Amino acid sequence: MISDVPDFLLSSYKAIILLSVATNTLHSICRYFGITFDLVGAPRRERLAGSTDEALVAHQINKDTTQDQVSRPWFTLHDIGYRLGVVGVAFAYTIITRPLSLTYYTYLYNTTHYGRVWGYLSVILLPFWPAVLFLKAVYSFITNKKTAFLTLNNCDDDNKDELDSMVFFTDNLPPLQSMLHDYLQMVMSYMANFYILGPSAIAIRTMYWDTELTDKFFWRNLLTEAGGRIPKELGVWKGNTFTMDKKAVEEVEEVLIKVTDSCLGIGDKFAVRGKDYESTEDLTKILKENYQGKTCVVMEVVKPLPRLGVHSLDILTARDPNGHVQLLDVMVWTNTTTKSTHSASECYMLDVEDGTAVASGRWYCPAYRNAPTPGLGTTYPELHRAIDIAVRAHAATPYPWATAVGFDAMVVPGDEGFVFFEGNIATSRLQRRIFFSFTNFLYYIRYLRCF
């Protein structure tokens, strides 16, 4: 049977086994004698000025992004190639140091996303899996099909156009760069999910499709218990039944309908009284016509602080191997053309000390690589309070695999200062930070990896 296996596969497996044994033996010897190698320095653990949470730390993994705005053009062939190089090093490091975990994870990941045949194939071809993904990206490019990463598995056919119109998925790159960027997204997702979630079947399934474990109700309850304000719930639509607070519905002039197991605003609908509906019966009709068989939460529409316009604070937190929840960074999406920040034309990195926009987020995705930056210097008040609540909410998450969470919030008028919309397991957000540079990758596996 073994004689039927191609020589190049056998040679690859032998090399991986030998390197893995040697690496893990060396690691055990170093750990026994107390020898450590620190390539990135100790983590920052200063308490933020004005913070009310003693556990809050500022581990800003994105320090390169705020210091390298001029010297590194974004999403050029050089930039994409550099990021692919970081992912390649990460794969080589992982397959040598954690071959069994990576093998099991690869099977789970590909079985969940592509089917059991791809799961078995990925195990057999594990040493060459990045190359297989490259061929898949080339095929998708030639046939003019989006990759599995870009179409998203929890988006049905009726929502494809809605997804394509979102700024995060706008690809304004030349053809070769576009293909390589699609490939980068695929391999980043594959590797980042391993380091963020680990070889956990339930975590991978949950990332593939939101369940009650991480739906909108889960995050709303978690944020409320942590002391955060969320938009008021006016009613819940389940399948074909609308349970509502009729008086509360009649008091508002606009409502927002959100599908509880969706993401990226897919399925969201703003309904205005006098334009889209007149009565609660009209609202029920809208739900029956558009959300049959789905579960939705109907909530009040919250208005932003006027001087800031529609925006979304993206507060990213992570839990380290010791169980400490830490702030990674805060971004803001702003200058929108709709009521949603999925049409935002600008994004910025915020100074977590005073909430000031100090650098652009052009590094995040191709749509922002040449984005204007008139919002630099804008201050977003009450950021400390929002960060405290985000950290507390993440710390209260009961799932060990929820190691990275992104919370969406907005500054509002009045004493409350801000409102939270939801949280999300932040694999897609964090992968862009981890593989942004070799420094970030080393920092992550040293201090923030899940296992």
GROMACS .gro file of C-alpha atoms in nm:
model
  451
    1MET     CA    1   0.000   0.000   0.000
    2ILE     CA    2   0.276   0.242   0.099
    3SER     CA    3   0.462   0.157  -0.220
    4ASP     CA    4   0.174   0.314  -0.413
    5VAL     CA    5   0.227   0.651  -0.246
    6PRO     CA    6   0.426   0.894  -0.466
    7ASP     CA    7   0.787   0.938  -0.357
    8PHE     CA    8   0.755   1.316  -0.323
    9LEU     CA    9   0.472   1.273  -0.072
   10LEU     CA   10   0.662   1.016   0.133
   11SER     CA   11   0.972   1.236   0.131
   12SER     CA   12   0.769   1.536   0.243
   13TYR     CA   13   0.606   1.343   0.528
   14LYS     CA   14   0.942   1.207   0.644
   15ALA     CA   15   1.097   1.555   0.643
   16ILE     CA   16   0.805   1.699   0.840
   17ILE     CA   17   0.820   1.417   1.098
   18LEU     CA   18   1.196   1.457   1.146
   19LEU     CA   19   1.177   1.835   1.174
   20SER     CA   20   0.881   1.810   1.411
   21VAL     CA   21   1.059   1.562   1.639
   22ALA     CA   22   1.376   1.773   1.639
   23THR     CA   23   1.189   2.099   1.703
   24ASN     CA   24   0.973   1.964   1.982
   25THR     CA   25   1.272   1.792   2.144
   26LEU     CA   26   1.466   2.118   2.139
   27HIS     CA   27   1.164   2.301   2.280
   28SER     CA   28   1.133   2.049   2.565
   29ILE     CA   29   1.504   2.079   2.648
   30CYS     CA   30   1.486   2.461   2.650
   31ARG     CA   31   1.175   2.456   2.868
   32TYR     CA   32   1.339   2.213   3.112
   33PHE     CA   33   1.646   2.435   3.153
   34GLY     CA   34   1.446   2.760   3.152
   35ILE     CA   35   1.593   2.886   2.824
   36THR     CA   36   1.368   3.132   2.638
   37PHE     CA   37   1.394   3.318   2.308
   38ASP     CA   38   1.203   3.647   2.289
   39LEU     CA   39   1.209   3.798   1.940
   40VAL     CA   40   0.945   4.064   1.991
   41GLY     CA   41   0.987   4.196   2.343
   42ALA     CA   42   0.756   4.186   2.640
   43PRO     CA   43   0.392   4.282   2.590
   44ARG     CA   44   0.268   4.624   2.690
   45ARG     CA   45   0.048   4.601   2.996
   46GLU     CA   46  -0.001   4.964   3.091
   47ARG     CA   47  -0.342   5.054   3.225
   48LEU     CA   48  -0.506   5.309   2.999
   49ALA     CA   49  -0.544   5.656   3.143
   50GLY     CA   50  -0.901   5.709   3.256
   51SER     CA   51  -0.989   5.341   3.237
   52THR     CA   52  -1.218   5.198   3.501
   53ASP     CA   53  -1.114   4.840   3.439
   54GLU     CA   54  -0.791   4.729   3.609
   55ALA     CA   55  -0.766   4.429   3.375
   56LEU     CA   56  -0.755   4.643   3.062
   57VAL     CA   57  -0.429   4.624   2.867
   58ALA     CA   58  -0.317   4.779   2.541
   59HIS     CA   59  -0.148   4.512   2.332
   60GLN     CA   60  -0.162   4.706   2.009
   61ILE     CA   61  -0.059   4.440   1.763
   62ASN     CA   62  -0.101   4.684   1.477
   63LYS     CA   63   0.188   4.914   1.569
   64ASP     CA   64   0.343   4.869   1.224
   65THR     CA   65   0.026   4.999   1.062
   66THR     CA   66   0.039   5.333   1.243
   67GLN     CA   67   0.408   5.387   1.175
   68ASP     CA   68   0.441   5.276   0.813
   69GLN     CA   69   0.179   5.478   0.631
   70VAL     CA   70   0.407   5.637   0.372
   71SER     CA   71   0.690   5.394   0.302
   72ARG     CA   72   0.471   5.093   0.221
   73PRO     CA   73   0.223   5.126  -0.067
   74TRP     CA   74  -0.078   4.906  -0.004
   75PHE     CA   75  -0.186   4.603  -0.210
   76THR     CA   76   0.082   4.636  -0.471
   77LEU     CA   77   0.242   4.314  -0.596
   78HIS     CA   78   0.519   4.373  -0.344
   79ASP     CA   79   0.282   4.424  -0.052
   80ILE     CA   80   0.065   4.123  -0.136
   81GLY     CA   81   0.377   3.913  -0.193
   82TYR     CA   82   0.516   4.019   0.143
   83ARG     CA   83   0.196   3.921   0.323
   84LEU     CA   84   0.192   3.588   0.139
   85GLY     CA   85   0.548   3.538   0.258
   86VAL     CA   86   0.436   3.586   0.618
   87VAL     CA   87   0.156   3.331   0.570
   88GLY     CA   88   0.403   3.090   0.409
   89VAL     CA   89   0.641   3.115   0.702
   90ALA     CA   90   0.348   3.069   0.939
   91PHE     CA   91   0.242   2.751   0.757
   92ALA     CA   92   0.595   2.609   0.760
   93TYR     CA   93   0.636   2.691   1.129
   94THR     CA   94   0.300   2.537   1.215
   95ILE     CA   95   0.335   2.214   1.019
   96ILE     CA   96   0.672   2.153   1.189
   97THR     CA   97   0.579   2.251   1.544
   98ARG     CA   98   0.215   2.130   1.552
   99PRO     CA   99   0.173   1.870   1.278
  100LEU     CA  100  -0.102   1.664   1.445
  101SER     CA  101  -0.313   1.964   1.547
  102LEU     CA  102  -0.276   2.119   1.201
  103THR     CA  103  -0.369   1.791   1.029
  104TYR     CA  104  -0.686   1.748   1.234
  105TYR     CA  105  -0.776   2.115   1.197
  106THR     CA  106  -0.720   2.103   0.819
  107TYR     CA  107  -0.956   1.809   0.790
  108LEU     CA  108  -1.224   1.985   0.999
  109TYR     CA  109  -1.183   2.317   0.819
  110ASN     CA  110  -1.203   2.180   0.466
  111THR     CA  111  -1.476   1.927   0.543
  112THR     CA  112  -1.689   2.204   0.690
  113HIS     CA  113  -1.630   2.450   0.407
  114TYR     CA  114  -1.599   2.228   0.100
  115GLY     CA  115  -1.718   1.877   0.188
  116ARG     CA  116  -1.574   1.548   0.308
  117VAL     CA  117  -1.385   1.473  -0.015
  118TRP     CA  118  -1.191   1.798   0.018
  119GLY     CA  119  -1.133   1.714   0.384
  120TYR     CA  120  -0.963   1.384   0.302
  121LEU     CA  121  -0.775   1.538   0.009
  122SER     CA  122  -0.642   1.818   0.229
  123VAL     CA  123  -0.497   1.567   0.476
  124ILE     CA  124  -0.327   1.367   0.201
  125LEU     CA  125  -0.184   1.681   0.041
  126LEU     CA  126  -0.122   1.873   0.364
  127PRO     CA  127   0.244   1.967   0.293
  128PHE     CA  128   0.130   2.124  -0.035
  129TRP     CA  129  -0.205   2.264   0.076
  130PRO     CA  130  -0.111   2.631   0.019
  131ALA     CA  131  -0.021   2.535  -0.339
  132VAL     CA  132  -0.357   2.360  -0.381
  133LEU     CA  133  -0.532   2.675  -0.262
  134PHE     CA  134  -0.329   2.874  -0.513
  135LEU     CA  135  -0.453   2.650  -0.794
  136LYS     CA  136  -0.806   2.698  -0.664
  137ALA     CA  137  -0.760   3.077  -0.671
  138VAL     CA  138  -0.624   3.060  -1.028
  139TYR     CA  139  -0.922   2.848  -1.136
  140SER     CA  140  -1.164   3.091  -0.973
  141PHE     CA  141  -0.992   3.380  -1.150
  142ILE     CA  142  -0.997   3.213  -1.492
  143THR     CA  143  -1.362   3.110  -1.462
  144ASN     CA  144  -1.453   3.449  -1.317
  145LYS     CA  145  -1.587   3.294  -0.998
  146LYS     CA  146  -1.534   3.434  -0.652
  147THR     CA  147  -1.343   3.224  -0.403
  148ALA     CA  148  -1.522   3.044  -0.122
  149PHE     CA  149  -1.383   3.303   0.115
  150LEU     CA  150  -1.535   3.593  -0.075
  151THR     CA  151  -1.879   3.445  -0.135
  152LEU     CA  152  -1.917   3.346   0.230
  153ASN     CA  153  -2.099   3.030   0.318
  154ASN     CA  154  -2.370   3.191   0.531
  155CYS     CA  155  -2.487   3.409   0.242
  156ASP     CA  156  -2.759   3.254   0.026
  157ASP     CA  157  -2.805   3.320  -0.346
  158ASP     CA  158  -3.054   3.600  -0.285
  159ASN     CA  159  -2.788   3.801  -0.102
  160LYS     CA  160  -2.493   3.768  -0.343
  161ASP     CA  161  -2.549   4.110  -0.502
  162GLU     CA  162  -2.587   4.265  -0.158
  163LEU     CA  163  -2.253   4.117  -0.053
  164ASP     CA  164  -2.075   4.228  -0.372
  165SER     CA  165  -2.184   4.588  -0.316
  166MET     CA  166  -2.015   4.610   0.024
  167VAL     CA  167  -1.700   4.814   0.032
  168PHE     CA  168  -1.502   4.541   0.211
  169PHE     CA  169  -1.544   4.319  -0.095
  170THR     CA  170  -1.486   4.585  -0.358
  171ASP     CA  171  -1.182   4.476  -0.559
  172ASN     CA  172  -1.034   4.768  -0.754
  173LEU     CA  173  -0.701   4.596  -0.821
  174PRO     CA  174  -0.543   4.509  -1.158
  175PRO     CA  175  -0.612   4.145  -1.266
  176LEU     CA  176  -0.291   3.982  -1.137
  177GLN     CA  177  -0.304   4.162  -0.805
  178SER     CA  178  -0.673   4.077  -0.776
  179MET     CA  179  -0.605   3.706  -0.821
  180LEU     CA  180  -0.317   3.710  -0.573
  181HIS     CA  181  -0.527   3.904  -0.323
  182ASP     CA  182  -0.804   3.643  -0.349
  183TYR     CA  183  -0.541   3.378  -0.281
  184LEU     CA  184  -0.409   3.578   0.012
  185GLN     CA  185  -0.759   3.590   0.160
  186MET     CA  186  -0.796   3.214   0.125
  187VAL     CA  187  -0.466   3.119   0.289
  188MET     CA  188  -0.498   3.387   0.559
  189SER     CA  189  -0.841   3.255   0.651
  190TYR     CA  190  -0.711   2.897   0.663
  191MET     CA  191  -0.412   2.979   0.884
  192ALA     CA  192  -0.576   3.245   1.101
  193ASN     CA  193  -0.865   3.018   1.192
  194PHE     CA  194  -0.614   2.763   1.316
  195TYR     CA  195  -0.437   3.010   1.542
  196ILE     CA  196  -0.754   3.185   1.660
  197LEU     CA  197  -0.992   2.890   1.699
  198GLY     CA  198  -0.763   2.589   1.715
  199PRO     CA  199  -0.866   2.237   1.604
  200SER     CA  200  -1.217   2.273   1.746
  201ALA     CA  201  -1.502   2.123   1.543
  202ILE     CA  202  -1.770   2.331   1.713
  203ALA     CA  203  -1.571   2.654   1.665
  204ILE     CA  204  -1.514   2.589   1.295
  205ARG     CA  205  -1.880   2.501   1.240
  206THR     CA  206  -1.986   2.815   1.427
  207MET     CA  207  -1.759   3.030   1.209
  208TYR     CA  208  -1.907   2.867   0.899
  209TRP     CA  209  -2.261   2.950   1.004
  210ASP     CA  210  -2.376   3.141   1.311
  211THR     CA  211  -2.582   2.930   1.552
  212GLU     CA  212  -2.752   3.020   1.878
  213LEU     CA  213  -2.404   3.001   2.031
  214THR     CA  214  -2.305   3.332   1.871
  215ASP     CA  215  -2.616   3.485   1.720
  216LYS     CA  216  -2.741   3.840   1.771
  217PHE     CA  217  -2.928   3.747   2.090
  218PHE     CA  218  -2.612   3.604   2.245
  219TRP     CA  219  -2.407   3.920   2.187
  220ARG     CA  220  -2.688   4.155   2.289
  221ASN     CA  221  -2.731   3.972   2.620
  222LEU     CA  222  -2.356   3.960   2.680
  223LEU     CA  223  -2.312   4.332   2.618
  224THR     CA  224  -2.610   4.421   2.836
  225GLU     CA  225  -2.471   4.217   3.126
  226ALA     CA  226  -2.136   4.394   3.081
  227GLY     CA  227  -2.306   4.732   3.127
  228GLY     CA  228  -2.335   4.839   2.765
  229ARG     CA  229  -2.631   5.005   2.600
  230ILE     CA  230  -2.776   4.828   2.297
  231PRO     CA  231  -3.057   4.935   2.060
  232LYS     CA  232  -3.395   4.864   2.219
  233GLU     CA  233  -3.561   4.542   2.109
  234LEU     CA  234  -3.910   4.610   1.974
  235GLY     CA  235  -4.000   4.260   1.869
  236VAL     CA  236  -3.881   3.919   1.748
  237TRP     CA  237  -3.982   3.744   1.428
  238LYS     CA  238  -3.949   3.362   1.436
  239GLY     CA  239  -4.038   3.169   1.124
  240ASN     CA  240  -4.378   3.323   1.059
  241THR     CA  241  -4.472   3.469   1.396
  242PHE     CA  242  -4.406   3.826   1.512
  243THR     CA  243  -4.392   3.879   1.888
  244MET     CA  244  -4.369   4.249   1.960
  245ASP     CA  245  -4.410   4.529   2.211
  246LYS     CA  246  -4.688   4.705   2.016
  247LYS     CA  247  -4.669   5.025   2.219
  248ALA     CA  248  -4.291   5.049   2.170
  249VAL     CA  249  -4.325   4.988   1.796
  250GLU     CA  250  -4.587   5.260   1.765
  251GLU     CA  251  -4.363   5.510   1.948
  252VAL     CA  252  -4.077   5.496   1.696
  253GLU     CA  253  -4.064   5.638   1.344
  254GLU     CA  254  -3.808   5.392   1.206
  255VAL     CA  255  -3.706   5.034   1.281
  256LEU     CA  256  -3.418   4.810   1.184
  257ILE     CA  257  -3.472   4.443   1.104
  258LYS     CA  258  -3.169   4.217   1.149
  259VAL     CA  259  -3.139   3.844   1.076
  260THR     CA  260  -2.999   3.687   1.394
  261ASP     CA  261  -2.765   3.434   1.230
  262SER     CA  262  -2.630   3.662   0.956
  263CYS     CA  263  -2.326   3.887   0.934
  264LEU     CA  264  -2.195   4.188   0.743
  265GLY     CA  265  -2.540   4.342   0.751
  266ILE     CA  266  -2.673   4.080   0.508
  267GLY     CA  267  -3.052   4.084   0.523
  268ASP     CA  268  -3.071   4.413   0.718
  269LYS     CA  269  -3.367   4.635   0.639
  270PHE     CA  270  -3.447   4.986   0.757
  271ALA     CA  271  -3.821   5.052   0.757
  272VAL     CA  272  -3.953   5.408   0.792
  273ARG     CA  273  -4.305   5.489   0.910
  274GLY     CA  274  -4.500   5.670   0.642
  275LYS     CA  275  -4.275   5.536   0.369
  276ASP     CA  276  -4.240   5.162   0.424
  277TYR     CA  277  -4.518   5.100   0.674
  278GLU     CA  278  -4.803   5.275   0.855
  279SER     CA  279  -4.906   5.022   1.118
  280THR     CA  280  -4.781   4.717   1.303
  281GLU     CA  281  -4.981   4.509   1.056
  282ASP     CA  282  -4.780   4.659   0.770
  283LEU     CA  283  -4.459   4.576   0.954
  284THR     CA  284  -4.575   4.218   1.003
  285LYS     CA  285  -4.646   4.200   0.629
  286ILE     CA  286  -4.289   4.313   0.551
  287LEU     CA  287  -4.154   4.037   0.773
  288LYS     CA  288  -4.377   3.773   0.614
  289GLU     CA  289  -4.276   3.875   0.263
  290ASN     CA  290  -3.900   3.899   0.323
  291TYR     CA  291  -3.807   3.681   0.621
  292GLN     CA  292  -4.023   3.369   0.598
  293GLY     CA  293  -3.859   3.086   0.794
  294LYS     CA  294  -3.593   3.312   0.947
  295THR     CA  295  -3.538   3.456   1.292
  296CYS     CA  296  -3.502   3.834   1.313
  297VAL     CA  297  -3.481   4.095   1.582
  298VAL     CA  298  -3.667   4.421   1.520
  299MET     CA  299  -3.503   4.712   1.701
  300GLU     CA  300  -3.500   5.088   1.729
  301VAL     CA  301  -3.278   5.289   1.495
  302VAL     CA  302  -3.010   5.475   1.690
  303LYS     CA  303  -2.876   5.805   1.556
  304PRO     CA  304  -2.505   5.900   1.581
  305LEU     CA  305  -2.354   6.212   1.732
  306PRO     CA  306  -2.429   6.465   1.454
  307ARG     CA  307  -2.073   6.592   1.408
  308LEU     CA  308  -1.947   6.235   1.349
  309GLY     CA  309  -2.218   6.114   1.111
  310VAL     CA  310  -2.288   5.744   1.059
  311HIS     CA  311  -1.985   5.549   1.181
  312SER     CA  312  -1.886   5.226   1.352
  313LEU     CA  313  -1.619   5.178   1.617
  314ASP     CA  314  -1.449   4.843   1.563
  315ILE     CA  315  -1.312   4.742   1.905
  316LEU     CA  316  -1.092   4.433   1.872
  317THR     CA  317  -1.009   4.226   2.182
  318ALA     CA  318  -0.824   3.899   2.234
  319ARG     CA  319  -0.780   3.649   2.515
  320ASP     CA  320  -0.424   3.529   2.578
  321PRO     CA  321  -0.325   3.173   2.685
  322ASN     CA  322  -0.347   3.282   3.051
  323GLY     CA  323  -0.708   3.387   3.012
  324HIS     CA  324  -0.649   3.765   3.021
  325VAL     CA  325  -0.864   3.962   2.777
  326GLN     CA  326  -0.669   4.238   2.610
  327LEU     CA  327  -0.742   4.525   2.379
  328LEU     CA  328  -0.568   4.493   2.042
  329ASP     CA  329  -0.680   4.806   1.862
  330VAL     CA  330  -0.973   5.027   1.769
  331MET     CA  331  -1.067   5.126   1.415
  332VAL     CA  332  -1.350   5.346   1.296
  333TRP     CA  333  -1.545   5.320   0.969
  334THR     CA  334  -1.697   5.647   0.857
  335ASN     CA  335  -1.817   5.875   0.574
  336THR     CA  336  -2.091   5.646   0.446
  337THR     CA  337  -2.327   5.676   0.150
  338THR     CA  338  -2.605   5.478   0.323
  339LYS     CA  339  -2.735   5.421   0.675
  340SER     CA  340  -2.483   5.138   0.713
  341THR     CA  341  -2.105   5.158   0.751
  342HIS     CA  342  -2.072   4.877   0.498
  343SER     CA  343  -2.063   5.164   0.250
  344ALA     CA  344  -1.796   5.359   0.445
  345SER     CA  345  -1.537   5.531   0.226
  346GLU     CA  346  -1.288   5.609   0.505
  347CYS     CA  347  -1.138   5.415   0.794
  348TYR     CA  348  -0.892   5.515   1.065
  349MET     CA  349  -0.689   5.374   1.351
  350LEU     CA  350  -0.781   5.540   1.681
  351ASP     CA  351  -0.547   5.634   1.964
  352VAL     CA  352  -0.688   5.428   2.249
  353GLU     CA  353  -0.579   5.689   2.502
  354ASP     CA  354  -0.791   5.979   2.376
  355GLY     CA  355  -1.001   5.844   2.088
  356THR     CA  356  -0.828   6.051   1.818
  357ALA     CA  357  -0.797   5.922   1.461
  358VAL     CA  358  -0.419   5.903   1.421
  359ALA     CA  359  -0.364   5.692   1.108
  360SER     CA  360  -0.555   5.570   0.806
  361GLY     CA  361  -0.674   5.212   0.766
  362ARG     CA  362  -0.561   5.188   0.404
  363TRP     CA  363  -0.381   4.863   0.484
  364TYR     CA  364  -0.709   4.684   0.569
  365CYS     CA  365  -0.844   4.595   0.223
  366PRO     CA  366  -0.804   4.711  -0.139
  367ALA     CA  367  -1.110   4.937  -0.130
  368TYR     CA  368  -0.926   5.170   0.110
  369ARG     CA  369  -0.577   5.165  -0.038
  370ASN     CA  370  -0.620   5.517  -0.181
  371ALA     CA  371  -0.890   5.637   0.058
  372PRO     CA  372  -0.895   6.008   0.149
  373THR     CA  373  -0.808   6.100   0.506
  374PRO     CA  374  -0.993   6.422   0.596
  375GLY     CA  375  -1.099   6.261   0.923
  376LEU     CA  376  -0.748   6.242   1.071
  377GLY     CA  377  -0.749   6.424   1.404
  378THR     CA  378  -1.120   6.365   1.466
  379THR     CA  379  -1.190   6.266   1.827
  380TYR     CA  380  -1.441   5.999   1.927
  381PRO     CA  381  -1.541   6.066   2.289
  382GLU     CA  382  -1.611   5.809   2.560
  383LEU     CA  383  -1.383   5.553   2.396
  384HIS     CA  384  -1.243   5.437   2.731
  385ARG     CA  385  -1.586   5.343   2.857
  386ALA     CA  386  -1.664   5.153   2.540
  387ILE     CA  387  -1.334   4.965   2.560
  388ASP     CA  388  -1.398   4.870   2.924
  389ILE     CA  389  -1.736   4.722   2.837
  390ALA     CA  390  -1.596   4.536   2.536
  391VAL     CA  391  -1.321   4.382   2.750
  392ARG     CA  392  -1.569   4.281   3.021
  393ALA     CA  393  -1.809   4.133   2.766
  394HIS     CA  394  -1.533   3.929   2.602
  395ALA     CA  395  -1.409   3.808   2.941
  396ALA     CA  396  -1.760   3.680   3.014
  397THR     CA  397  -1.778   3.478   2.692
  398PRO     CA  398  -1.821   3.113   2.797
  399TYR     CA  399  -1.649   2.955   2.498
  400PRO     CA  400  -1.275   2.878   2.524
  401TRP     CA  401  -1.240   2.908   2.146
  402ALA     CA  402  -1.373   3.266   2.143
  403THR     CA  403  -1.022   3.405   2.165
  404ALA     CA  404  -1.072   3.710   1.942
  405VAL     CA  405  -1.384   3.926   1.934
  406GLY     CA  406  -1.470   4.241   1.740
  407PHE     CA  407  -1.734   4.468   1.893
  408ASP     CA  408  -1.927   4.723   1.687
  409ALA     CA  409  -2.027   5.046   1.861
  410MET     CA  410  -2.123   5.405   1.778
  411VAL     CA  411  -2.091   5.739   1.958
  412VAL     CA  412  -2.436   5.886   2.027
  413PRO     CA  413  -2.570   6.211   2.179
  414GLY     CA  414  -2.654   6.233   2.547
  415ASP     CA  415  -2.507   6.105   2.870
  416GLU     CA  416  -2.485   5.743   2.756
  417GLY     CA  417  -2.212   5.841   2.512
  418PHE     CA  418  -2.220   5.533   2.290
  419VAL     CA  419  -2.424   5.230   2.193
  420PHE     CA  420  -2.314   4.876   2.106
  421PHE     CA  421  -2.468   4.688   1.817
  422GLU     CA  422  -2.313   4.342   1.843
  423GLY     CA  423  -1.999   4.135   1.869
  424ASN     CA  424  -1.846   3.883   1.629
  425ILE     CA  425  -1.576   3.617   1.652
  426ALA     CA  426  -1.302   3.818   1.484
  427THR     CA  427  -1.118   3.570   1.263
  428SER     CA  428  -1.162   3.781   0.950
  429ARG     CA  429  -1.061   4.102   1.126
  430LEU     CA  430  -0.764   3.961   1.314
  431GLN     CA  431  -0.615   3.767   1.022
  432ARG     CA  432  -0.538   4.099   0.853
  433ARG     CA  433  -0.337   4.204   1.160
  434ILE     CA  434  -0.159   3.872   1.221
  435PHE     CA  435  -0.021   3.845   0.868
  436PHE     CA  436   0.038   4.214   0.814
  437SER     CA  437   0.406   4.170   0.906
  438PHE     CA  438   0.650   3.918   1.047
  439THR     CA  439   0.662   4.122   1.368
  440ASN     CA  440   0.288   4.093   1.412
  441PHE     CA  441   0.292   3.719   1.348
  442LEU     CA  442   0.573   3.660   1.597
  443TYR     CA  443   0.397   3.879   1.850
  444TYR     CA  444   0.072   3.691   1.808
  445ILE     CA  445   0.213   3.339   1.847
  446ARG     CA  446   0.421   3.455   2.143
  447TYR     CA  447   0.149   3.627   2.346
  448LEU     CA  448  -0.199   3.587   2.203
  449ARG     CA  449  -0.245   3.248   2.036
  450CYS     CA  450  -0.527   3.033   2.164
  451PHE     CA  451  -0.317   2.729   2.263
   0.00000   0.00000   0.00000
